[in-house]
Amino acid sequence: MSPRGWAVPARWIASRIGAAIGVVWIVATVVFFALRSTGDPLEAILGGPGSQAGDEAVRAATERYALDQPLAWQYLLQLRDVATLQLGDSYSRRQPVLDLLAAHLPPTMLLAVLALALAWALTVAGALVQASARGRFGAIVGSALRAVEVVASVAPQFWFGAVLIMVFASSLGWLPATSASSDPAALVLPVVTLAVPIAGFLSQVSRDALDDADAAPFATTARARGAGEMRVLLRHTLRHASLPAISLSGWAFGSLLSGAVVVEVLFARPGLGRLLQEAALARDVPVVIGAVVIVALLYVAVVIATDALELVVDPRLRRRPRAVRAPDAAVGS
């Protein structure tokens, strides 16, 4: 590839790296000042309210964490630690923050990935059901699907999860109410709790795009050639309708990671969400900043992956815009 050919992907990569750095900086800044506004971190470092730390312990903690320095200097030191991934030790657990994140991140990632996969499966299933319906029955099915999508997209996760626990765990006894065990069945309720609201939103976006694709000339041409509705959907319109949902999958994954805080607490599931909640209550600054920065980096990485997937699905995005000649030049030629 010529140097000019490398310019476009190089700019694309540079812009994404710049966006990632900006997101991490904003997140680290907001979290640092938000936690500092809740009180003196020295209290959390020494064991919380009521600790009987002596003057020597107070002096040592103050010097170690530079709490005797101006707040602006403490902020710069925190940014340095984030940039070098030197996140230090947890105030409350007395363990390296990176070790805590490495232990709690995989369960949360598994939960988010499974929920996103289920949300996409539900979205595609709704499109298939709509395409298979005909005539008046099709209109009824479409209206019912729209109603389900709206309710699903606005249902609060804590309420929806509580309903699932009452129905499938307490009343029917089909599934466990908590997911602290290694039983795969314990993943079902948390995954469904996270996936259904995301599926409702993705389905609404995909349905609008699907309606536009159904009315496009390529779909009309395919029907004129004798293709059935299901073939038109699978071969033509579904690919076009999936583009808006693909572009929103990065946001959806970020939403799943944030929703994991609620779901992991509700289902007593170990993970990054519960670690973040406990650290925030304990004002454990290193753990909170480390967890939020990791989540921000994961979000940026998924957004970049979805951008790349869009380029694969839609070849039009890979085409360079052709130079348009000026009107005078066109006339002169």
GROMACS .gro file of C-alpha atoms in nm:
model
  333
    1MET     CA    1   0.000   0.000   0.000
    2SER     CA    2   0.132   0.345  -0.090
    3PRO     CA    3   0.200   0.607   0.180
    4ARG     CA    4  -0.113   0.790   0.071
    5GLY     CA    5  -0.312   0.470   0.109
    6TRP     CA    6  -0.196   0.433   0.469
    7ALA     CA    7  -0.307   0.788   0.554
    8VAL     CA    8  -0.678   0.706   0.595
    9PRO     CA    9  -0.639   0.410   0.836
   10ALA     CA   10  -0.364   0.598   1.022
   11ARG     CA   11  -0.597   0.895   1.080
   12TRP     CA   12  -0.876   0.657   1.181
   13ILE     CA   13  -0.655   0.483   1.439
   14ALA     CA   14  -0.512   0.812   1.569
   15SER     CA   15  -0.859   0.959   1.618
   16ARG     CA   16  -0.971   0.652   1.814
   17ILE     CA   17  -0.661   0.658   2.033
   18GLY     CA   18  -0.716   1.027   2.099
   19ALA     CA   19  -1.079   0.959   2.191
   20ALA     CA   20  -0.972   0.683   2.430
   21ILE     CA   21  -0.722   0.911   2.605
   22GLY     CA   22  -0.985   1.185   2.633
   23VAL     CA   23  -1.244   0.949   2.780
   24VAL     CA   24  -1.001   0.810   3.038
   25TRP     CA   25  -0.889   1.160   3.139
   26ILE     CA   26  -1.247   1.284   3.183
   27VAL     CA   27  -1.350   0.974   3.379
   28ALA     CA   28  -1.046   0.984   3.607
   29THR     CA   29  -1.097   1.355   3.671
   30VAL     CA   30  -1.468   1.328   3.753
   31VAL     CA   31  -1.419   1.028   3.982
   32PHE     CA   32  -1.123   1.186   4.166
   33PHE     CA   33  -1.300   1.512   4.253
   34ALA     CA   34  -1.635   1.341   4.320
   35LEU     CA   35  -1.480   1.108   4.577
   36ARG     CA   36  -1.274   1.384   4.734
   37SER     CA   37  -1.588   1.593   4.778
   38THR     CA   38  -1.741   1.322   4.998
   39GLY     CA   39  -1.484   1.358   5.276
   40ASP     CA   40  -1.125   1.311   5.383
   41PRO     CA   41  -0.972   0.999   5.221
   42LEU     CA   42  -0.744   0.959   5.522
   43GLU     CA   43  -1.038   0.820   5.718
   44ALA     CA   44  -1.094   0.549   5.455
   45ILE     CA   45  -0.723   0.469   5.442
   46LEU     CA   46  -0.700   0.418   5.818
   47GLY     CA   47  -0.998   0.182   5.836
   48GLY     CA   48  -1.309   0.396   5.828
   49PRO     CA   49  -1.500   0.586   6.097
   50GLY     CA   50  -1.407   0.499   6.452
   51SER     CA   51  -1.056   0.378   6.374
   52GLN     CA   52  -0.808   0.411   6.658
   53ALA     CA   53  -0.508   0.498   6.442
   54GLY     CA   54  -0.224   0.668   6.623
   55ASP     CA   55  -0.040   0.982   6.525
   56GLU     CA   56   0.242   0.784   6.366
   57ALA     CA   57   0.001   0.589   6.143
   58VAL     CA   58  -0.172   0.911   6.043
   59ARG     CA   59   0.159   1.075   5.960
   60ALA     CA   60   0.277   0.773   5.756
   61ALA     CA   61  -0.047   0.752   5.556
   62THR     CA   62  -0.044   1.126   5.493
   63GLU     CA   63   0.308   1.113   5.353
   64ARG     CA   64   0.254   0.795   5.150
   65TYR     CA   65  -0.052   0.925   4.971
   66ALA     CA   66   0.069   1.288   4.949
   67LEU     CA   67  -0.235   1.410   5.141
   68ASP     CA   68  -0.027   1.695   5.284
   69GLN     CA   69   0.017   1.833   4.931
   70PRO     CA   70  -0.222   2.072   4.753
   71LEU     CA   71  -0.524   1.907   4.592
   72ALA     CA   72  -0.407   2.004   4.243
   73TRP     CA   73  -0.079   1.820   4.298
   74GLN     CA   74  -0.262   1.513   4.430
   75TYR     CA   75  -0.476   1.522   4.116
   76LEU     CA   76  -0.168   1.531   3.891
   77LEU     CA   77  -0.014   1.242   4.082
   78GLN     CA   78  -0.335   1.046   4.034
   79LEU     CA   79  -0.331   1.113   3.659
   80ARG     CA   80   0.030   0.994   3.646
   81ASP     CA   81  -0.063   0.671   3.822
   82VAL     CA   82  -0.356   0.613   3.583
   83ALA     CA   83  -0.139   0.680   3.277
   84THR     CA   84   0.120   0.427   3.395
   85LEU     CA   85  -0.140   0.182   3.537
   86GLN     CA   86   0.025   0.214   3.876
   87LEU     CA   87  -0.305   0.210   4.061
   88GLY     CA   88  -0.161   0.126   4.401
   89ASP     CA   89  -0.332  -0.072   4.676
   90SER     CA   90  -0.691  -0.077   4.788
   91TYR     CA   91  -0.757   0.128   5.102
   92SER     CA   92  -1.004  -0.121   5.247
   93ARG     CA   93  -0.882  -0.459   5.113
   94ARG     CA   94  -0.507  -0.393   5.137
   95GLN     CA   95  -0.452  -0.564   4.800
   96PRO     CA   96  -0.310  -0.434   4.472
   97VAL     CA   97  -0.586  -0.275   4.267
   98LEU     CA   98  -0.475  -0.450   3.948
   99ASP     CA   99  -0.507  -0.789   4.120
  100LEU     CA  100  -0.858  -0.703   4.237
  101LEU     CA  101  -0.960  -0.591   3.889
  102ALA     CA  102  -0.810  -0.902   3.729
  103ALA     CA  103  -1.010  -1.123   3.965
  104HIS     CA  104  -1.344  -0.940   3.932
  105LEU     CA  105  -1.344  -0.839   3.565
  106PRO     CA  106  -1.392  -1.183   3.396
  107PRO     CA  107  -1.734  -1.259   3.557
  108THR     CA  108  -1.863  -0.916   3.455
  109MET     CA  109  -1.728  -0.952   3.101
  110LEU     CA  110  -1.893  -1.293   3.070
  111LEU     CA  111  -2.223  -1.148   3.188
  112ALA     CA  112  -2.206  -0.853   2.947
  113VAL     CA  113  -2.103  -1.061   2.644
  114LEU     CA  114  -2.378  -1.318   2.700
  115ALA     CA  115  -2.635  -1.042   2.752
  116LEU     CA  116  -2.533  -0.863   2.432
  117ALA     CA  117  -2.548  -1.190   2.236
  118LEU     CA  118  -2.894  -1.264   2.375
  119ALA     CA  119  -3.012  -0.910   2.298
  120TRP     CA  120  -2.903  -0.951   1.934
  121ALA     CA  121  -3.068  -1.294   1.915
  122LEU     CA  122  -3.397  -1.147   2.041
  123THR     CA  123  -3.367  -0.859   1.794
  124VAL     CA  124  -3.315  -1.091   1.496
  125ALA     CA  125  -3.592  -1.324   1.617
  126GLY     CA  126  -3.837  -1.034   1.628
  127ALA     CA  127  -3.746  -0.939   1.270
  128LEU     CA  128  -3.799  -1.299   1.155
  129VAL     CA  129  -4.138  -1.319   1.327
  130GLN     CA  130  -4.244  -0.992   1.166
  131ALA     CA  131  -4.130  -1.106   0.820
  132SER     CA  132  -4.309  -1.441   0.848
  133ALA     CA  133  -4.643  -1.279   0.937
  134ARG     CA  134  -4.884  -1.202   0.652
  135GLY     CA  135  -5.183  -0.975   0.590
  136ARG     CA  136  -5.402  -0.867   0.877
  137PHE     CA  137  -5.233  -1.115   1.109
  138GLY     CA  138  -4.900  -0.949   1.023
  139ALA     CA  139  -5.031  -0.609   1.131
  140ILE     CA  140  -5.145  -0.753   1.465
  141VAL     CA  141  -4.810  -0.921   1.519
  142GLY     CA  142  -4.627  -0.601   1.430
  143SER     CA  143  -4.831  -0.398   1.678
  144ALA     CA  144  -4.775  -0.656   1.951
  145LEU     CA  145  -4.400  -0.659   1.886
  146ARG     CA  146  -4.383  -0.280   1.902
  147ALA     CA  147  -4.564  -0.280   2.235
  148VAL     CA  148  -4.328  -0.544   2.376
  149GLU     CA  149  -4.026  -0.352   2.251
  150VAL     CA  150  -4.138  -0.027   2.415
  151VAL     CA  151  -4.211  -0.195   2.749
  152ALA     CA  152  -3.881  -0.386   2.741
  153SER     CA  153  -3.672  -0.078   2.659
  154VAL     CA  154  -3.809   0.128   2.950
  155ALA     CA  155  -3.823  -0.147   3.214
  156PRO     CA  156  -3.582  -0.068   3.501
  157GLN     CA  157  -3.331  -0.349   3.545
  158PHE     CA  158  -3.368  -0.372   3.922
  159TRP     CA  159  -3.747  -0.404   3.888
  160PHE     CA  160  -3.728  -0.652   3.601
  161GLY     CA  161  -3.469  -0.862   3.783
  162ALA     CA  162  -3.681  -0.866   4.099
  163VAL     CA  163  -3.983  -0.985   3.897
  164LEU     CA  164  -3.776  -1.264   3.741
  165ILE     CA  165  -3.658  -1.374   4.085
  166MET     CA  166  -4.013  -1.383   4.222
  167VAL     CA  167  -4.152  -1.575   3.925
  168PHE     CA  168  -3.878  -1.819   3.824
  169ALA     CA  169  -3.691  -1.861   4.152
  170SER     CA  170  -3.939  -1.809   4.436
  171SER     CA  171  -4.268  -1.924   4.279
  172LEU     CA  172  -4.168  -2.183   4.018
  173GLY     CA  173  -3.828  -2.282   4.157
  174TRP     CA  174  -3.686  -2.337   3.809
  175LEU     CA  175  -3.374  -2.124   3.847
  176PRO     CA  176  -3.153  -2.014   4.139
  177ALA     CA  177  -3.214  -1.667   4.280
  178THR     CA  178  -2.844  -1.598   4.326
  179SER     CA  179  -2.556  -1.656   4.089
  180ALA     CA  180  -2.266  -1.687   4.332
  181SER     CA  181  -2.228  -2.056   4.244
  182SER     CA  182  -2.057  -2.199   3.935
  183ASP     CA  183  -2.381  -2.358   3.810
  184PRO     CA  184  -2.449  -2.236   3.452
  185ALA     CA  185  -2.819  -2.211   3.538
  186ALA     CA  186  -2.729  -1.932   3.780
  187LEU     CA  187  -2.637  -1.712   3.482
  188VAL     CA  188  -2.980  -1.728   3.319
  189LEU     CA  189  -3.169  -1.470   3.526
  190PRO     CA  190  -2.886  -1.210   3.538
  191VAL     CA  191  -2.826  -1.241   3.162
  192VAL     CA  192  -3.197  -1.207   3.081
  193THR     CA  193  -3.228  -0.910   3.318
  194LEU     CA  194  -2.952  -0.727   3.131
  195ALA     CA  195  -3.043  -0.840   2.779
  196VAL     CA  196  -3.416  -0.767   2.755
  197PRO     CA  197  -3.401  -0.384   2.791
  198ILE     CA  198  -3.113  -0.367   2.542
  199ALA     CA  199  -3.301  -0.595   2.302
  200GLY     CA  200  -3.606  -0.369   2.321
  201PHE     CA  201  -3.402  -0.066   2.224
  202LEU     CA  202  -3.208  -0.240   1.947
  203SER     CA  203  -3.531  -0.386   1.808
  204GLN     CA  204  -3.692  -0.043   1.784
  205VAL     CA  205  -3.394   0.099   1.597
  206SER     CA  206  -3.370  -0.205   1.369
  207ARG     CA  207  -3.743  -0.200   1.294
  208ASP     CA  208  -3.729   0.158   1.166
  209ALA     CA  209  -3.430   0.072   0.948
  210LEU     CA  210  -3.604  -0.246   0.831
  211ASP     CA  211  -3.910  -0.051   0.721
  212ASP     CA  212  -3.687   0.181   0.516
  213ALA     CA  213  -3.501  -0.114   0.362
  214ASP     CA  214  -3.830  -0.288   0.273
  215ALA     CA  215  -3.932   0.013   0.067
  216ALA     CA  216  -3.594   0.044  -0.105
  217PRO     CA  217  -3.557  -0.036  -0.479
  218PHE     CA  218  -3.334  -0.339  -0.418
  219ALA     CA  219  -3.605  -0.505  -0.205
  220THR     CA  220  -3.872  -0.428  -0.463
  221THR     CA  221  -3.651  -0.573  -0.737
  222ALA     CA  222  -3.590  -0.890  -0.537
  223ARG     CA  223  -3.965  -0.942  -0.488
  224ALA     CA  224  -4.025  -0.880  -0.857
  225ARG     CA  225  -3.785  -1.164  -0.932
  226GLY     CA  226  -3.997  -1.399  -0.723
  227ALA     CA  227  -3.812  -1.391  -0.389
  228GLY     CA  228  -4.027  -1.456  -0.084
  229GLU     CA  229  -4.043  -1.225   0.215
  230MET     CA  230  -3.815  -1.443   0.426
  231ARG     CA  231  -3.555  -1.460   0.148
  232VAL     CA  232  -3.572  -1.083   0.100
  233LEU     CA  233  -3.520  -1.037   0.473
  234LEU     CA  234  -3.227  -1.276   0.506
  235ARG     CA  235  -3.050  -1.188   0.181
  236HIS     CA  236  -3.117  -0.815   0.151
  237THR     CA  237  -3.304  -0.606   0.407
  238LEU     CA  238  -3.174  -0.755   0.735
  239ARG     CA  239  -2.816  -0.662   0.651
  240HIS     CA  240  -2.911  -0.299   0.588
  241ALA     CA  241  -3.140  -0.285   0.890
  242SER     CA  242  -2.864  -0.413   1.119
  243LEU     CA  243  -2.634  -0.116   1.054
  244PRO     CA  244  -2.794   0.124   1.307
  245ALA     CA  245  -2.803  -0.151   1.568
  246ILE     CA  246  -2.438  -0.237   1.504
  247SER     CA  247  -2.339   0.126   1.550
  248LEU     CA  248  -2.527   0.129   1.882
  249SER     CA  249  -2.375  -0.198   2.007
  250GLY     CA  250  -2.084  -0.007   2.158
  251TRP     CA  251  -2.325   0.204   2.361
  252ALA     CA  252  -2.520  -0.112   2.447
  253PHE     CA  253  -2.207  -0.283   2.579
  254GLY     CA  254  -2.124   0.020   2.793
  255SER     CA  255  -2.478   0.016   2.925
  256LEU     CA  256  -2.444  -0.353   3.009
  257LEU     CA  257  -2.124  -0.289   3.204
  258SER     CA  258  -2.291  -0.012   3.403
  259GLY     CA  259  -2.604  -0.224   3.452
  260ALA     CA  260  -2.385  -0.500   3.591
  261VAL     CA  261  -2.353  -0.295   3.910
  262VAL     CA  262  -2.726  -0.333   3.976
  263VAL     CA  263  -2.753  -0.690   3.853
  264GLU     CA  264  -2.454  -0.822   4.046
  265VAL     CA  265  -2.582  -0.670   4.368
  266LEU     CA  266  -2.936  -0.796   4.303
  267PHE     CA  267  -2.827  -1.153   4.227
  268ALA     CA  268  -2.536  -1.160   4.476
  269ARG     CA  269  -2.300  -1.223   4.187
  270PRO     CA  270  -1.926  -1.155   4.223
  271GLY     CA  271  -1.790  -0.916   3.965
  272LEU     CA  272  -1.662  -0.571   3.885
  273GLY     CA  273  -2.000  -0.414   3.958
  274ARG     CA  274  -2.012  -0.531   4.317
  275LEU     CA  275  -1.647  -0.440   4.366
  276LEU     CA  276  -1.717  -0.088   4.240
  277GLN     CA  277  -2.023  -0.050   4.461
  278GLU     CA  278  -1.841  -0.163   4.774
  279ALA     CA  279  -1.539   0.056   4.694
  280ALA     CA  280  -1.758   0.362   4.639
  281LEU     CA  281  -1.930   0.313   4.975
  282ALA     CA  282  -1.591   0.275   5.144
  283ARG     CA  283  -1.447   0.576   4.952
  284ASP     CA  284  -1.173   0.348   4.825
  285VAL     CA  285  -1.034   0.595   4.569
  286PRO     CA  286  -0.776   0.367   4.398
  287VAL     CA  287  -1.028   0.087   4.339
  288VAL     CA  288  -1.302   0.319   4.213
  289ILE     CA  289  -1.071   0.502   3.974
  290GLY     CA  290  -0.915   0.177   3.854
  291ALA     CA  291  -1.250   0.010   3.793
  292VAL     CA  292  -1.400   0.309   3.615
  293VAL     CA  293  -1.092   0.357   3.397
  294ILE     CA  294  -1.097  -0.012   3.294
  295VAL     CA  295  -1.466   0.013   3.208
  296ALA     CA  296  -1.400   0.328   3.005
  297LEU     CA  297  -1.120   0.156   2.813
  298LEU     CA  298  -1.341  -0.146   2.744
  299TYR     CA  299  -1.616   0.083   2.620
  300VAL     CA  300  -1.382   0.263   2.383
  301ALA     CA  301  -1.243  -0.070   2.258
  302VAL     CA  302  -1.593  -0.202   2.184
  303VAL     CA  303  -1.689   0.121   2.005
  304ILE     CA  304  -1.379   0.088   1.786
  305ALA     CA  305  -1.469  -0.276   1.714
  306THR     CA  306  -1.824  -0.181   1.615
  307ASP     CA  307  -1.690   0.094   1.387
  308ALA     CA  308  -1.467  -0.165   1.218
  309LEU     CA  309  -1.760  -0.408   1.190
  310GLU     CA  310  -1.966  -0.139   1.019
  311LEU     CA  311  -1.692  -0.105   0.758
  312VAL     CA  312  -1.712  -0.481   0.697
  313VAL     CA  313  -2.093  -0.495   0.675
  314ASP     CA  314  -2.140  -0.179   0.467
  315PRO     CA  315  -1.890  -0.153   0.178
  316ARG     CA  316  -2.012   0.201   0.104
  317LEU     CA  317  -1.830   0.326   0.413
  318ARG     CA  318  -1.499   0.203   0.272
  319ARG     CA  319  -1.531   0.401  -0.049
  320ARG     CA  320  -1.350   0.728  -0.073
  321PRO     CA  321  -1.561   1.021  -0.187
  322ARG     CA  322  -1.471   1.118  -0.539
  323ALA     CA  323  -1.356   1.469  -0.607
  324VAL     CA  324  -1.630   1.680  -0.759
  325ARG     CA  325  -1.521   1.912  -1.034
  326ALA     CA  326  -1.605   2.278  -1.011
  327PRO     CA  327  -1.885   2.396  -1.243
  328ASP     CA  328  -1.650   2.622  -1.443
  329ALA     CA  329  -1.403   2.340  -1.498
  330ALA     CA  330  -1.680   2.109  -1.612
  331VAL     CA  331  -1.807   2.362  -1.865
  332GLY     CA  332  -1.459   2.435  -1.989
  333SER     CA  333  -1.390   2.070  -2.053
   0.00000   0.00000   0.00000
